XYZ file of C-alpha atoms in Angstrom:
216
model
C 97.602 121.535 51.124
C 98.925 122.763 47.579
C 100.907 120.677 45.339
C 102.553 122.069 42.468
C 103.748 120.522 39.020
C 104.619 121.708 35.357
C 103.724 119.588 32.159
C 104.962 120.334 28.781
C 102.410 119.374 26.257
C 102.697 118.794 22.499
C 100.859 121.090 20.283
C 97.227 119.641 19.666
C 97.999 116.851 21.165
C 95.988 115.165 24.208
C 97.467 113.122 27.161
C 95.785 111.846 29.929
C 97.201 110.385 33.885
C 95.320 108.140 36.637
C 94.931 110.379 39.362
C 95.735 107.582 42.448
C 99.304 107.119 39.831
C 100.046 110.041 38.696
C 102.626 109.978 35.618
C 106.718 109.066 36.120
C 108.962 111.186 34.464
C 111.431 109.201 31.866
C 114.643 109.201 30.144
C 114.264 109.711 26.356
C 116.897 107.161 25.722
C 114.963 104.845 27.829
C 114.466 103.544 31.411
C 113.129 105.821 34.731
C 115.958 104.062 37.778
C 116.580 100.824 35.269
C 112.751 100.031 34.494
C 111.173 100.646 31.017
C 110.813 103.591 29.956
C 106.755 104.985 29.924
C 106.151 106.534 26.988
C 103.177 108.807 27.027
C 101.494 110.779 23.947
C 101.233 114.603 23.998
C 104.182 115.268 27.123
C 107.458 115.962 27.583
C 109.777 112.919 28.740
C 110.841 115.117 31.903
C 107.486 115.726 33.208
C 106.913 114.259 36.467
C 103.055 114.213 37.714
C 102.758 113.271 41.329
C 100.137 111.007 42.608
C 97.326 111.750 45.329
C 97.380 110.259 48.964
C 94.588 107.357 49.634
C 90.824 109.505 50.648
C 92.477 112.313 48.409
C 89.274 115.062 47.772
C 90.388 118.312 45.918
C 90.536 120.267 42.858
C 93.179 120.267 39.548
C 93.950 123.857 38.533
C 95.719 124.208 35.336
C 97.155 127.733 34.346
C 98.823 128.676 31.106
C 102.370 130.008 30.660
C 105.148 130.830 28.893
C 108.830 129.061 28.070
C 109.542 131.417 31.280
C 106.847 130.367 33.460
C 104.769 133.655 33.711
C 101.214 133.147 33.294
C 100.024 133.695 29.449
C 96.421 134.280 28.668
C 96.785 132.020 25.630
C 93.318 130.190 25.985
C 94.679 126.992 24.806
C 93.486 124.222 27.268
C 90.683 121.974 27.323
C 90.064 119.410 30.155
C 87.676 116.315 31.442
C 87.580 114.449 34.092
C 86.524 110.402 33.751
C 85.413 108.621 37.126
C 85.058 105.427 37.839
C 82.662 103.889 40.477
C 84.713 100.583 41.651
C 81.612 99.001 43.775
C 79.275 99.004 40.681
C 81.779 99.977 38.162
C 79.600 103.059 36.993
C 81.416 105.775 34.722
C 80.690 109.226 34.728
C 82.643 112.293 32.705
C 82.425 116.021 32.984
C 83.731 118.887 30.792
C 86.440 120.832 32.767
C 85.731 124.895 33.204
C 87.757 127.391 31.257
C 88.130 131.155 31.876
C 88.389 133.489 28.971
C 91.917 135.252 29.502
C 92.639 138.678 27.628
C 95.976 140.532 26.045
C 95.922 142.574 29.440
C 97.619 139.735 31.243
C 100.896 141.478 32.959
C 102.418 137.836 33.659
C 103.052 138.711 37.558
C 101.540 136.512 39.840
C 98.325 137.744 40.730
C 95.648 137.054 38.633
C 92.512 139.410 38.513
C 88.906 138.276 37.324
C 86.443 140.487 36.252
C 84.044 141.984 34.547
C 84.258 144.126 30.962
C 82.849 147.184 33.262
C 85.170 146.576 35.823
C 87.476 149.933 36.469
C 91.069 149.348 35.760
C 91.585 150.461 39.466
C 90.611 147.010 40.603
C 93.130 145.151 39.506
C 97.293 145.144 40.694
C 98.695 145.998 37.495
C 95.954 148.924 36.270
C 95.416 147.584 33.220
C 92.079 145.992 33.998
C 90.708 142.094 33.880
C 93.200 139.665 32.540
C 90.499 136.912 32.706
C 86.747 136.628 32.510
C 85.200 137.259 35.550
C 83.257 134.263 37.481
C 79.525 133.678 37.045
C 77.260 135.513 39.943
C 74.703 132.875 39.221
C 73.397 129.820 37.739
C 70.533 128.659 36.468
C 69.840 125.288 36.909
C 67.094 122.660 35.559
C 67.392 119.284 37.910
C 64.826 116.163 38.632
C 63.457 116.450 41.480
C 65.233 113.822 44.448
C 63.697 110.363 44.640
C 64.509 107.174 46.140
C 62.771 103.621 46.284
C 62.687 100.653 45.778
C 58.807 101.101 44.287
C 57.804 98.055 44.107
C 57.736 94.734 46.306
C 61.277 92.866 45.528
C 63.211 95.772 43.403
C 66.558 97.134 43.979
C 66.910 100.170 45.918
C 67.529 103.603 43.553
C 68.434 106.484 43.879
C 68.076 109.698 41.631
C 69.431 113.134 42.746
C 71.562 115.912 41.638
C 75.206 116.409 43.126
C 76.757 120.196 43.219
C 80.687 121.107 43.367
C 81.551 124.538 44.640
C 84.828 125.935 43.981
C 85.222 129.841 44.691
C 87.220 131.720 42.271
C 88.969 133.620 44.826
C 92.227 131.642 45.886
C 95.542 132.760 47.820
C 97.846 129.916 46.731
C 100.709 132.043 48.467
C 99.011 131.890 51.880
C 96.688 128.897 51.633
C 94.257 130.313 53.277
C 90.639 129.043 52.583
C 88.201 130.775 51.246
C 84.736 131.611 52.554
C 82.066 132.060 50.184
C 78.010 132.011 50.850
C 76.078 130.684 48.134
C 72.151 131.596 47.896
C 69.409 129.377 46.597
C 65.936 129.837 45.404
C 63.916 126.599 43.970
C 60.896 125.937 42.117
C 59.312 123.224 42.179
C 56.534 121.384 39.099
C 53.700 123.283 41.116
C 55.551 126.495 40.682
C 56.143 126.555 44.265
C 59.178 128.378 45.524
C 61.840 127.281 48.657
C 64.939 129.450 49.422
C 67.474 128.438 51.933
C 71.492 129.454 51.299
C 74.761 127.791 52.928
C 78.436 128.769 53.703
C 81.494 127.199 51.644
C 85.063 126.877 52.970
C 87.485 126.216 50.390
C 85.344 124.095 48.489
C 82.259 121.896 48.852
C 80.655 118.729 47.229
C 76.863 117.736 48.449
C 73.640 116.083 47.263
C 71.068 119.876 46.365
C 68.806 117.450 48.414
C 70.824 117.724 51.846
C 71.622 121.016 51.972
C 72.625 122.682 55.284
C 73.712 125.806 56.471
C 77.423 125.043 56.598
C 79.835 122.801 54.086
C 83.789 122.715 54.456
């Protein structure tokens, strides 16, 4: 389920919003339907960011466009997310993943990702890639999964690694989910090698120690 919205950003000015509340549009002369105006840095007065529904899971994907709304490979966006856990008041942060754009962008509705050696015939515009290709694999150093308590009377603890996977190929017009197969090759501290694979539909987020054959 896709929810689109446009935001106008001020040059070199950050902005922010809370996902559960979104952001109201406000009038430059003040007020939102009679209420006090909400003034936020780095964003135009007419911008409305809708809140997500309760128990929402998903992703935020941002595409830079020009004043006409056409995709633009300007490489001017940077983002980060902050997650607050109400049960233990813990806070975590992570950076957004940026995909480099190239000046071959023909500004149509198909955004073509590819490698430098890719043939121009692999993209609808016949001009080659418009954005950098997604990686074919990752190398991840992570601690071994452990669970406690380790001593009588000590609190229970858990340490693990969480992976979130989103396929690069997506069709926003048909809303058809993309299926990808992930293969894992794990080497532990004893140089023992384990392998497994799983299938991801649309996107997935799970603990590395609990990989099962299918995630959706």
